[in-house]
Structures are given as structure tokens and as C-alpha cells.
Amino acid sequence: MAYKEKILIVEDEFIVGNDLRMMLMKGGYDVCGIAASVEQARVLITEKKPDWVLLDIILKTPTNGIELAKELLQLHIPFLYISANTNQQTLEAAKATQPYGFLVKPFRERDLFVMLDIARYRYGVETGMIREAPSAPVETMFDPDIIGNSNAMKKVQDQARIVAATNTSVLLLGESGTGKERFARAIHKNSLRKNKPFITVNCAALPITLLESELFGHEKGAFTGAVQKRTGKFEQAQGGTLFLDEIGELPLDAQVKLLRTLQEKEIEKLGGGPLIKVDVRVIAATNRNLEKEVAEGKFRLDLYYRLNVFPIALPPLREHKEDIQPLALYFLKKFSDKAGKKVPVVSEAAWQTLRQYDWPGNIRELEHVLERQFILAAGEQIDAIEIPVTQMPLLQTAEKLETMEEMERAHIMKVLKACNGRVSGSMGAADILNISAQTLYSKMKKLGIKTTYK
């Protein structure tokens, strides 16, 4: 690079900070200082005016990295976090400061440079320093299969356009029905991998016993029933894109293997055999709060950071209702073309109904409601829209309801508290719950419940 970008390292562990300094200097960067505290960092920022800051989230000082990040945001100095471990509250606070990436300790040289390259590109596009040649009118969307011209949709499509040209992992976030798979396909279609396979895996739809075999493949005789060799999804996606839907459902054992594959770019089939090099871009999606999953021990922190290099949060339909009409017209045309009919006219009363409903099932629910209405329409006009009434009270009470897992966790914690944290023995929590101590320990591990008592 012609101009050596100045980078300030804020890290209170000398060995980590020095390793970073040597890597960056080797990569052609100018390290303008290593600060062991926020106070030192403030002085160096004023004196050296760095282009980038690599910032440790947790510092052994009264002021942590997140507080400095808020100041960097005000100063318009881009930064990336470096961290080894943290909790849900800290993770959510870190995300709110809009970092350009996360680097997990311990990290490798190539991880560092990939993160910086992606961050630099994102920052350049967002600030206008990198301008792509306009090959189409401004109003043209990122992909014709993605419908929506609202500000919310323009924002996520701009993000998708930026990341499509890279090879980095993408994490699509959003409620069910917001179009995560459609975005994943659009990113693939607009990437350099567009002529290679796009393979989908629904992590929630596969039994845990089959998931690893599905992802990585297996050798003949690897387990009972493995009567022949199987090619996994990673191999099937060679050169292309692997879309991992509902990544939050991935069990911890499979998370370990996925992380290794993302780091080493190689897989090992169940049952052994040689390591197989893979060139696959991973796009993951979830409707879960992964920070909460990390804090409860259900999702690995290092895998979260690895996938969260470029997150795109898709908005729920209730937050961009101006897109309801173009979406509805798109679906009605699709149904009409398939049925060989004329596109029906929608009355103003019907449009009003569509706009007033909050769509808890998002775009997918809108499509299903319109398909039903299209089938029921007697003539060439839709005069009214029937919204499923059973969903209205569910929408109003959804936040008050708990899952079975949440109820079980709350009950176990209540019993543990009553037993002063004692798990086993007479009048211990296991005794009161009428289960073995081993079973209770297993449940506590699964639910992320910790106690200092035995």
C-alpha cells in the first residue's frame, strides 16, 4: 500500500499487543502506539491521529474498551474489537458501538489481515471514499428477487452489495419470514462464486446424529447404517456458497468442527480418512439472539465472532410497511402467471387492511395470506383481505409467553436458590426435583446454569 495506515493498539496484555504490532508492521501498517489503558489511548489518539484502532473489550482498568469505543464513534475513527471472553450484556453493548469487526484471541496473521481488508472496504463504501461505477439507475435494487424500496430495505441491500464481492462469511439476522434465504441466494448470485453451487442446510431440521454426517460426509462403516461413503454439504458446495440456516440450533460438537473448517479450510469425514481442502463461502442465518446463546453456553464465542464478521440484520415487515404494496403486487403477479390468469385489482379497503396488520410472520405470512386470497377471489378483483384472527391475540401475548426450556430453567434456578445452591445430597435440588444428581448436572449444563456448590 502506498500510504501506510496508522493503527493504534489498545491492549493491556503486553504479549498480545506486541504480537499484533509485529504482524501489522509486517503487513505494511504503521503502528503508532500500544496503549494499556483508555487514558493512554486518549493521549495517543490526540497526538498520533490514528486511521484505525484495534481495541480490547475488557481492560484491567476502571474504564473498559466499550467506553472508549463510544468516544471513537463520536470522533469518526473506525475500530475493530479484540476479545477473548465476555458475557451477553457486554456483547450487546459492544455491538451497539458499531465496530467494523471482531478479532478473537488467540488469532492468526491471516485472520487479522482478512478482518482489516473487509473493515477497510466497508468503511470506504460507507464514507464514499470507495465509489462503485454506476452500471444501472440509482433506483435499481441489489437483486431483482428482493422486493422493497424503503430506507430500511435499501440499507440492508447496500450492505449485501458490499459483502457480495468479497469471500467473507456473512451472518443474516432477523425474525422468521424476513427473507434470509432469499438474501443469501442474492449474495451468492452477485458474487464471483455465482457459477458454482449454492447449497442449503437447515440446521434445525436435521437430527443431531445426522448433522455432522450431512455437513462433512462420512466414510463407509463410520457408524451403524453407514453402508456407503457419503459426500457432505461442504464438498458439494466446493467453490461456491454454503448457506447454514438456523445456525443457532447447531449442537456444540458440530460447532467445534465448523469453526475448525472455517479456520483451516479443510474437513475430515466421520470415520477418518484424509483431510479434504475446501474452498467454500459460508453464509449463516438465525432468528435467535446469539449473544444470549453465547452467554448461556449454548453457542461458542469464537464461532460467533468468526461468523459475525459481516452481520446483516433484516428488518421485520412491520418496520417497513411501505414495502407491503410492492411485495403484494409481486406475489399476486407470481400467482397469476402460474395460474394463467390476469393479475387481480386490489381495492383500497384491502390495501388498508394489509397496511394495518403487523405481520408477525413477516413476508412469508404476507405471501401465504395473499395466496389464499387469490384462490378465493371469484372475479378479477380482491375486495377484502381476511387476516387469520387466531394470530391477533398470539401477537399481543407473545412477549409474555415462555418456552418449555425457559420454564424449566427458571424452575431449576428457583429450587437451587431454595437449596442454597446445593445440587446433591439430602434436601438438595436433585432430591426435591426427584431426579438423579447426574441428570440435574446435565440439565444445568444444557441450560447454562452454574453454581459454586456440589
Short mmCIF file of C-alpha atoms in Angstrom, two decimals:
data_model
loop_
_atom_site.label_atom_id
_atom_site.label_comp_id
_atom_site.label_asym_id
_atom_site.label_seq_id
_atom_site.Cartn_x
_atom_site.Cartn_y
_atom_site.Cartn_z
CA MET A 1 0.00 0.00 0.00
CA ALA A 2 1.31 3.47 -0.90
CA TYR A 3 0.10 5.17 2.26
CA LYS A 4 0.85 3.35 5.49
CA GLU A 5 -2.34 3.42 7.54
CA LYS A 6 -1.73 4.31 11.18
CA ILE A 7 -3.13 1.85 13.68
CA LEU A 8 -3.37 2.31 17.44
CA ILE A 9 -3.50 -0.86 19.55
CA VAL A 10 -5.38 -0.65 22.86
CA GLU A 11 -4.46 -3.82 24.74
CA ASP A 12 -3.37 -4.30 28.36
CA GLU A 13 -1.67 -7.67 27.77
CA PHE A 14 1.85 -6.85 26.58
CA ILE A 15 2.45 -10.12 24.72
CA VAL A 16 -0.83 -9.82 22.76
CA GLY A 17 -0.19 -6.17 21.95
CA ASN A 18 3.37 -6.82 20.84
CA ASP A 19 2.34 -9.78 18.65
CA LEU A 20 -0.24 -7.54 17.00
CA ARG A 21 2.35 -4.83 16.45
CA MET A 22 4.76 -7.22 14.71
CA MET A 23 2.03 -8.68 12.50
CA LEU A 24 0.79 -5.24 11.46
CA MET A 25 4.26 -3.90 10.71
CA LYS A 26 4.96 -7.00 8.63
CA GLY A 27 1.75 -6.31 6.72
CA GLY A 28 2.82 -2.77 5.87
CA TYR A 29 0.89 -0.87 8.53
CA ASP A 30 2.26 1.91 10.74
CA VAL A 31 1.64 1.08 14.41
CA CYS A 32 1.51 4.48 16.09
CA GLY A 33 1.40 3.09 19.61
CA ILE A 34 0.23 0.47 22.11
CA ALA A 35 -1.96 1.78 24.91
CA ALA A 36 -2.53 -0.31 28.02
CA SER A 37 -5.43 1.84 29.23
CA VAL A 38 -8.15 4.13 27.93
CA GLU A 39 -6.32 7.12 29.44
CA GLN A 40 -3.14 6.32 27.48
CA ALA A 41 -5.21 5.71 24.37
CA ARG A 42 -6.85 9.14 24.59
CA VAL A 43 -3.43 10.82 24.67
CA LEU A 44 -2.16 8.81 21.68
CA ILE A 45 -5.35 9.46 19.70
CA THR A 46 -4.87 13.22 20.16
CA GLU A 47 -1.16 13.12 19.34
CA LYS A 48 -1.00 10.49 16.58
CA LYS A 49 -4.47 10.73 14.98
CA PRO A 50 -4.70 7.02 14.01
CA ASP A 51 -6.67 5.82 10.98
CA TRP A 52 -7.81 2.68 12.83
CA VAL A 53 -7.95 1.43 16.41
CA LEU A 54 -7.69 -2.21 17.47
CA LEU A 55 -9.49 -2.20 20.80
CA ASP A 56 -9.64 -4.82 23.55
CA ILE A 57 -13.15 -5.00 25.01
CA ILE A 58 -12.10 -6.00 28.54
CA LEU A 59 -9.28 -3.94 30.06
CA LYS A 60 -7.88 -4.29 33.57
CA THR A 61 -8.60 -0.61 34.18
CA PRO A 62 -11.58 1.33 35.61
CA THR A 63 -12.70 2.29 32.06
CA ASN A 64 -13.26 -0.53 29.57
CA GLY A 65 -12.88 -0.63 25.81
CA ILE A 66 -16.58 -0.07 25.15
CA GLU A 67 -16.45 3.36 26.77
CA LEU A 68 -13.53 4.31 24.52
CA ALA A 69 -15.43 2.91 21.53
CA LYS A 70 -18.24 5.41 22.18
CA GLU A 71 -15.67 8.21 22.03
CA LEU A 72 -14.18 6.82 18.80
CA LEU A 73 -17.66 6.78 17.30
CA GLN A 74 -18.03 10.49 18.07
CA LEU A 75 -14.57 11.18 16.61
CA HIS A 76 -15.41 9.16 13.45
CA ILE A 77 -12.38 6.91 13.96
CA PRO A 78 -13.15 3.34 12.80
CA PHE A 79 -12.23 0.48 15.11
CA LEU A 80 -12.26 -3.30 15.50
CA TYR A 81 -12.64 -5.17 18.77
CA ILE A 82 -10.26 -7.83 20.03
CA SER A 83 -11.53 -10.09 22.79
CA ALA A 84 -11.10 -13.49 24.38
CA ASN A 85 -14.20 -13.83 26.52
CA THR A 86 -17.24 -11.83 27.51
CA ASN A 87 -20.89 -12.09 28.54
CA GLN A 88 -24.21 -11.29 26.85
CA GLN A 89 -24.55 -7.79 28.29
CA THR A 90 -21.03 -6.87 27.24
CA LEU A 91 -21.50 -8.36 23.78
CA GLU A 92 -24.71 -6.40 23.21
CA ALA A 93 -23.07 -3.19 24.45
CA ALA A 94 -20.12 -3.83 22.12
CA LYS A 95 -22.40 -4.35 19.11
CA ALA A 96 -24.21 -1.08 19.84
CA THR A 97 -20.97 0.87 19.28
CA GLN A 98 -20.93 -0.21 15.60
CA PRO A 99 -17.46 -1.80 15.32
CA TYR A 100 -16.10 -2.81 11.93
CA GLY A 101 -15.30 -6.31 13.14
CA PHE A 102 -14.31 -8.64 15.98
CA LEU A 103 -11.00 -10.45 16.31
CA VAL A 104 -10.92 -13.41 18.72
CA LYS A 105 -7.90 -14.27 20.85
CA PRO A 106 -5.87 -16.23 20.01
CA PHE A 107 -5.81 -15.02 16.39
CA ARG A 108 -3.58 -15.69 13.42
CA GLU A 109 -1.93 -13.32 10.99
CA ARG A 110 -4.27 -14.16 8.11
CA ASP A 111 -7.36 -13.65 10.34
CA LEU A 112 -6.11 -10.18 11.22
CA PHE A 113 -5.49 -9.09 7.63
CA VAL A 114 -8.76 -10.51 6.31
CA MET A 115 -10.64 -8.62 9.02
CA LEU A 116 -8.81 -5.38 8.23
CA ASP A 117 -9.38 -5.75 4.48
CA ILE A 118 -13.12 -6.24 4.98
CA ALA A 119 -13.32 -3.41 7.50
CA ARG A 120 -11.42 -1.03 5.21
CA TYR A 121 -13.71 -1.83 2.29
CA ARG A 122 -16.88 -1.39 4.37
CA TYR A 123 -15.62 1.91 5.78
CA GLY A 124 -14.60 3.15 2.32
CA VAL A 125 -18.02 2.44 0.82
CA GLU A 126 -19.92 3.87 3.79
CA THR A 127 -17.89 7.12 3.78
CA GLY A 128 -17.94 7.48 0.00
CA MET A 129 -14.16 7.10 -0.40
CA ILE A 130 -14.79 3.96 -2.48
CA ARG A 131 -17.34 4.56 -5.21
CA GLU A 132 -18.56 1.79 -7.44
CA ALA A 133 -19.18 2.70 -11.08
CA PRO A 134 -22.94 3.09 -11.61
CA SER A 135 -23.86 0.38 -14.11
CA ALA A 136 -27.61 0.84 -13.53
CA PRO A 137 -30.00 3.60 -12.42
CA VAL A 138 -29.81 4.55 -8.76
CA GLU A 139 -33.26 3.16 -8.02
CA THR A 140 -32.24 -0.32 -9.22
CA MET A 141 -32.13 -2.69 -6.28
CA PHE A 142 -29.35 -5.06 -5.34
CA ASP A 143 -31.16 -8.06 -6.80
CA PRO A 144 -34.46 -8.28 -8.73
CA ASP A 145 -35.66 -11.09 -6.49
CA ILE A 146 -35.54 -8.80 -3.45
CA ILE A 147 -38.54 -6.50 -3.37
CA GLY A 148 -38.60 -3.28 -1.38
CA ASN A 149 -37.63 0.35 -1.85
CA SER A 150 -37.96 1.57 1.75
CA ASN A 151 -34.99 3.10 3.56
CA ALA A 152 -34.75 0.00 5.76
CA MET A 153 -34.51 -2.31 2.75
CA LYS A 154 -32.12 -0.01 0.88
CA LYS A 155 -29.78 -0.11 3.87
CA VAL A 156 -29.61 -3.92 4.08
CA GLN A 157 -29.32 -4.22 0.29
CA ASP A 158 -26.41 -1.78 0.31
CA GLN A 159 -24.74 -3.95 2.95
CA ALA A 160 -25.39 -7.08 0.88
CA ARG A 161 -23.94 -5.39 -2.21
CA ILE A 162 -20.75 -4.53 -0.31
CA VAL A 163 -20.17 -8.02 1.06
CA ALA A 164 -21.20 -9.94 -2.06
CA ALA A 165 -17.96 -9.03 -3.83
CA THR A 166 -15.84 -10.48 -1.01
CA ASN A 167 -15.29 -14.04 0.22
CA THR A 168 -16.03 -13.30 3.85
CA SER A 169 -18.58 -15.10 5.99
CA VAL A 170 -21.96 -13.38 6.38
CA LEU A 171 -24.40 -13.64 9.29
CA LEU A 172 -28.02 -12.87 8.38
CA LEU A 173 -30.11 -11.92 11.40
CA GLY A 174 -33.84 -11.42 11.64
CA GLU A 175 -37.19 -12.87 12.59
CA SER A 176 -38.64 -15.87 10.77
CA GLY A 177 -40.06 -14.94 7.39
CA THR A 178 -37.94 -11.83 6.78
CA GLY A 179 -36.26 -13.32 3.70
CA LYS A 180 -32.90 -14.54 4.99
CA GLU A 181 -32.57 -17.37 2.46
CA ARG A 182 -33.52 -15.06 -0.39
CA PHE A 183 -30.79 -12.62 0.69
CA ALA A 184 -28.30 -15.50 0.93
CA ARG A 185 -29.11 -16.57 -2.64
CA ALA A 186 -28.85 -12.97 -3.84
CA ILE A 187 -25.41 -12.55 -2.24
CA HIS A 188 -24.25 -15.75 -3.92
CA LYS A 189 -25.73 -14.72 -7.28
CA ASN A 190 -23.91 -11.38 -7.14
CA SER A 191 -20.56 -12.84 -6.08
CA LEU A 192 -17.62 -14.26 -8.02
CA ARG A 193 -18.89 -17.70 -6.99
CA LYS A 194 -22.19 -17.30 -8.87
CA ASN A 195 -21.39 -20.08 -11.37
CA LYS A 196 -20.60 -22.55 -8.58
CA PRO A 197 -23.06 -24.43 -6.31
CA PHE A 198 -25.31 -22.81 -3.74
CA ILE A 199 -26.04 -25.47 -1.10
CA THR A 200 -28.53 -25.07 1.76
CA VAL A 201 -28.54 -26.84 5.13
CA ASN A 202 -31.32 -26.28 7.67
CA CYS A 203 -29.56 -26.95 10.96
CA ALA A 204 -32.88 -27.15 12.84
CA ALA A 205 -34.43 -29.76 10.53
CA LEU A 206 -31.74 -32.43 10.92
CA PRO A 207 -31.35 -34.80 13.88
CA ILE A 208 -28.14 -34.20 15.85
CA THR A 209 -26.96 -37.72 14.95
CA LEU A 210 -27.08 -36.93 11.23
CA LEU A 211 -25.98 -33.30 11.22
CA GLU A 212 -22.21 -33.84 11.19
CA SER A 213 -22.54 -36.50 8.50
CA GLU A 214 -24.68 -34.10 6.46
CA LEU A 215 -22.12 -31.29 6.75
CA PHE A 216 -18.83 -33.16 6.49
CA GLY A 217 -19.75 -36.53 4.97
CA HIS A 218 -18.75 -39.96 6.25
CA GLU A 219 -16.72 -43.00 5.28
CA LYS A 220 -18.28 -46.41 4.80
CA GLY A 221 -18.72 -48.12 8.18
CA ALA A 222 -18.24 -44.86 10.13
CA PHE A 223 -21.32 -45.75 12.19
CA THR A 224 -24.16 -48.24 12.22
CA GLY A 225 -26.08 -47.82 8.99
CA ALA A 226 -23.22 -46.16 7.08
CA VAL A 227 -23.24 -48.76 4.32
CA GLN A 228 -21.56 -46.50 1.79
CA LYS A 229 -19.36 -43.41 1.60
CA ARG A 230 -21.20 -40.07 1.69
CA THR A 231 -20.20 -36.67 0.32
CA GLY A 232 -21.07 -33.88 2.75
CA LYS A 233 -22.50 -30.46 2.02
CA PHE A 234 -19.11 -28.75 2.30
CA GLU A 235 -17.75 -30.88 -0.52
CA GLN A 236 -20.93 -30.41 -2.55
CA ALA A 237 -20.52 -26.63 -2.24
CA GLN A 238 -16.87 -26.69 -3.38
CA GLY A 239 -16.02 -23.35 -4.98
CA GLY A 240 -19.47 -21.98 -4.14
CA THR A 241 -21.57 -20.99 -1.16
CA LEU A 242 -22.91 -22.99 1.79
CA PHE A 243 -25.98 -21.49 3.45
CA LEU A 244 -26.40 -22.65 7.06
CA ASP A 245 -29.94 -21.74 8.05
CA GLU A 246 -30.88 -21.67 11.76
CA ILE A 247 -27.21 -21.77 12.79
CA GLY A 248 -28.27 -21.17 16.41
CA GLU A 249 -29.62 -24.74 16.51
CA LEU A 250 -26.21 -26.27 15.77
CA PRO A 251 -25.07 -28.51 18.68
CA LEU A 252 -21.79 -27.65 20.40
CA ASP A 253 -19.87 -30.65 18.99
CA ALA A 254 -20.76 -29.62 15.44
CA GLN A 255 -19.87 -26.00 16.27
CA VAL A 256 -16.32 -27.09 17.11
CA LYS A 257 -15.93 -28.85 13.76
CA LEU A 258 -17.49 -25.95 11.85
CA LEU A 259 -15.12 -23.49 13.49
CA ARG A 260 -12.14 -25.65 12.57
CA THR A 261 -13.36 -25.88 8.98
CA LEU A 262 -13.75 -22.10 8.73
CA GLN A 263 -10.27 -21.57 10.15
CA GLU A 264 -8.34 -24.30 8.33
CA LYS A 265 -10.40 -24.52 5.11
CA GLU A 266 -10.41 -28.30 5.36
CA ILE A 267 -12.75 -31.05 6.53
CA GLU A 268 -12.44 -34.57 7.87
CA LYS A 269 -15.22 -37.03 7.20
CA LEU A 270 -16.73 -39.04 10.01
CA GLY A 271 -14.86 -42.30 10.24
CA GLY A 272 -11.48 -40.79 9.42
CA GLY A 273 -9.77 -40.61 6.05
CA PRO A 274 -7.52 -37.86 4.66
CA LEU A 275 -8.20 -34.18 5.27
CA ILE A 276 -10.00 -32.58 2.34
CA LYS A 277 -9.31 -28.98 1.35
CA VAL A 278 -12.47 -26.96 0.74
CA ASP A 279 -13.00 -23.55 -0.82
CA VAL A 280 -16.46 -22.61 0.41
CA ARG A 281 -18.03 -19.33 1.44
CA VAL A 282 -20.35 -19.69 4.44
CA ILE A 283 -23.49 -17.61 4.88
CA ALA A 284 -25.27 -18.33 8.15
CA ALA A 285 -28.69 -17.22 9.33
CA THR A 286 -30.55 -17.21 12.63
CA ASN A 287 -33.62 -15.75 14.28
CA ARG A 288 -32.08 -16.30 17.71
CA ASN A 289 -30.20 -13.82 19.90
CA LEU A 290 -26.72 -15.33 19.57
CA GLU A 291 -25.29 -13.06 22.28
CA LYS A 292 -27.76 -14.63 24.70
CA GLU A 293 -26.86 -18.11 23.41
CA VAL A 294 -23.16 -17.37 23.97
CA ALA A 295 -23.79 -16.11 27.50
CA GLU A 296 -25.77 -19.27 28.33
CA GLY A 297 -23.03 -21.55 26.99
CA LYS A 298 -25.09 -22.81 24.05
CA PHE A 299 -23.05 -21.14 21.30
CA ARG A 300 -19.29 -20.83 21.11
CA LEU A 301 -17.91 -17.30 21.46
CA ASP A 302 -15.12 -17.88 18.92
CA LEU A 303 -17.58 -19.24 16.33
CA TYR A 304 -19.89 -16.29 16.98
CA TYR A 305 -17.07 -13.85 16.26
CA ARG A 306 -15.98 -15.85 13.23
CA LEU A 307 -19.47 -15.72 11.71
CA ASN A 308 -20.20 -12.18 12.87
CA VAL A 309 -17.55 -10.61 10.65
CA PHE A 310 -20.26 -9.07 8.48
CA PRO A 311 -23.72 -9.20 10.11
CA ILE A 312 -26.80 -8.02 8.20
CA ALA A 313 -29.97 -7.53 10.26
CA LEU A 314 -33.08 -7.89 8.11
CA PRO A 315 -35.95 -5.71 9.36
CA PRO A 316 -39.36 -7.19 10.26
CA LEU A 317 -42.15 -6.24 7.85
CA ARG A 318 -43.88 -4.08 10.49
CA GLU A 319 -40.85 -1.74 10.33
CA HIS A 320 -41.07 -1.16 6.57
CA LYS A 321 -44.77 -1.28 5.82
CA GLU A 322 -44.29 0.94 2.75
CA ASP A 323 -42.95 -2.22 1.05
CA ILE A 324 -46.19 -4.16 1.61
CA GLN A 325 -47.77 -2.93 -1.63
CA PRO A 326 -44.84 -3.76 -3.98
CA LEU A 327 -44.42 -7.12 -2.23
CA ALA A 328 -48.12 -7.89 -2.56
CA LEU A 329 -48.13 -6.97 -6.27
CA TYR A 330 -45.06 -9.16 -6.80
CA PHE A 331 -46.75 -12.16 -5.16
CA LEU A 332 -50.06 -11.62 -6.98
CA LYS A 333 -48.26 -11.50 -10.32
CA LYS A 334 -46.42 -14.71 -9.43
CA PHE A 335 -49.69 -16.47 -8.57
CA SER A 336 -51.38 -15.10 -11.69
CA ASP A 337 -48.57 -16.20 -14.02
CA LYS A 338 -48.64 -19.67 -12.53
CA ALA A 339 -52.44 -19.93 -12.89
CA GLY A 340 -52.53 -18.29 -16.31
CA LYS A 341 -54.85 -15.56 -15.05
CA LYS A 342 -54.95 -11.77 -15.11
CA VAL A 343 -53.46 -10.05 -12.05
CA PRO A 344 -56.40 -9.10 -9.80
CA VAL A 345 -57.08 -5.50 -8.81
CA VAL A 346 -56.82 -4.84 -5.08
CA SER A 347 -59.38 -2.48 -3.53
CA GLU A 348 -58.32 0.41 -1.29
CA ALA A 349 -60.08 -1.26 1.65
CA ALA A 350 -57.98 -4.39 1.11
CA TRP A 351 -54.77 -2.33 0.93
CA GLN A 352 -55.74 -0.61 4.16
CA THR A 353 -56.17 -3.99 5.89
CA LEU A 354 -52.75 -5.14 4.68
CA ARG A 355 -51.12 -1.95 5.95
CA GLN A 356 -52.79 -2.03 9.38
CA TYR A 357 -51.76 -5.59 10.27
CA ASP A 358 -48.37 -6.05 11.99
CA TRP A 359 -47.41 -9.31 10.21
CA PRO A 360 -45.77 -11.39 12.98
CA GLY A 361 -44.88 -13.97 10.31
CA ASN A 362 -43.37 -11.20 8.15
CA ILE A 363 -43.04 -11.54 4.36
CA ARG A 364 -43.70 -15.28 4.41
CA GLU A 365 -47.03 -14.70 6.17
CA LEU A 366 -47.95 -11.96 3.67
CA GLU A 367 -47.30 -14.35 0.80
CA HIS A 368 -49.45 -17.09 2.35
CA VAL A 369 -52.35 -14.73 3.11
CA LEU A 370 -52.30 -13.36 -0.44
CA GLU A 371 -52.10 -16.82 -1.98
CA ARG A 372 -55.23 -17.86 -0.05
CA GLN A 373 -56.99 -14.65 -1.06
CA PHE A 374 -56.00 -15.13 -4.71
CA ILE A 375 -57.51 -18.62 -4.70
CA LEU A 376 -60.73 -17.41 -3.06
CA ALA A 377 -61.16 -14.38 -5.34
CA ALA A 378 -64.21 -15.03 -7.53
CA GLY A 379 -63.56 -12.35 -10.12
CA GLU A 380 -60.68 -10.11 -11.19
CA GLN A 381 -60.70 -8.04 -8.01
CA ILE A 382 -59.80 -8.59 -4.35
CA ASP A 383 -62.25 -6.50 -2.34
CA ALA A 384 -61.23 -7.61 1.16
CA ILE A 385 -58.37 -9.37 2.93
CA GLU A 386 -59.08 -11.94 5.61
CA ILE A 387 -56.45 -11.81 8.33
CA PRO A 388 -56.31 -15.00 10.44
CA VAL A 389 -57.95 -13.88 13.69
CA THR A 390 -56.24 -16.61 15.72
CA GLN A 391 -52.92 -14.84 15.25
CA MET A 392 -54.01 -11.48 16.65
CA PRO A 393 -54.12 -12.43 20.38
CA LEU A 394 -50.95 -14.50 19.94
CA LEU A 395 -49.16 -11.43 18.66
CA GLN A 396 -50.33 -9.41 21.66
CA THR A 397 -49.22 -12.01 24.24
CA ALA A 398 -46.12 -13.43 22.53
CA GLU A 399 -43.71 -11.47 24.74
CA LYS A 400 -45.35 -12.80 27.92
CA LEU A 401 -45.09 -16.46 26.98
CA GLU A 402 -42.10 -18.65 27.84
CA THR A 403 -40.71 -21.65 26.04
CA MET A 404 -40.58 -25.03 27.82
CA GLU A 405 -36.81 -24.60 28.09
CA GLU A 406 -37.16 -21.17 29.72
CA MET A 407 -39.74 -22.51 32.18
CA GLU A 408 -37.52 -25.47 33.08
CA ARG A 409 -34.51 -23.22 33.59
CA ALA A 410 -36.47 -20.81 35.80
CA HIS A 411 -37.85 -23.67 37.93
CA ILE A 412 -34.44 -25.32 38.42
CA MET A 413 -32.90 -21.97 39.42
CA LYS A 414 -35.75 -21.38 41.88
CA VAL A 415 -35.14 -24.78 43.51
CA LEU A 416 -31.36 -24.24 43.59
CA LYS A 417 -31.88 -20.91 45.30
CA ALA A 418 -34.13 -22.52 47.89
CA CYS A 419 -31.41 -25.15 48.50
CA ASN A 420 -28.66 -22.51 48.76
CA GLY A 421 -27.10 -23.87 45.60
CA ARG A 422 -26.80 -27.46 46.82
CA VAL A 423 -27.34 -29.94 43.98
CA SER A 424 -26.96 -33.39 45.54
CA GLY A 425 -27.47 -34.97 48.93
CA SER A 426 -30.41 -34.92 51.29
CA MET A 427 -32.70 -31.98 50.59
CA GLY A 428 -30.52 -30.98 47.66
CA ALA A 429 -32.09 -29.67 44.45
CA ALA A 430 -31.94 -33.10 42.77
CA ASP A 431 -33.72 -34.66 45.73
CA ILE A 432 -36.52 -32.07 45.64
CA LEU A 433 -36.87 -32.34 41.83
CA ASN A 434 -36.98 -36.15 42.19
CA ILE A 435 -34.22 -36.73 39.63
CA SER A 436 -30.66 -38.02 39.97
CA ALA A 437 -27.88 -35.52 40.65
CA GLN A 438 -26.20 -36.62 37.39
CA THR A 439 -29.37 -35.79 35.42
CA LEU A 440 -29.63 -32.41 37.13
CA TYR A 441 -25.99 -31.57 36.37
CA SER A 442 -26.63 -32.49 32.74
CA LYS A 443 -29.70 -30.24 32.59
CA MET A 444 -27.80 -27.39 34.25
CA LYS A 445 -25.01 -27.66 31.69
CA LYS A 446 -27.50 -27.65 28.82
CA LEU A 447 -29.42 -24.68 30.24
CA GLY A 448 -26.30 -22.69 31.15
CA ILE A 449 -26.93 -22.78 34.92
CA LYS A 450 -23.84 -22.50 37.10
CA THR A 451 -23.41 -22.98 40.84
CA THR A 452 -20.38 -22.99 43.14
CA TYR A 453 -21.95 -25.73 45.33
CA LYS A 454 -21.65 -29.51 44.79
#
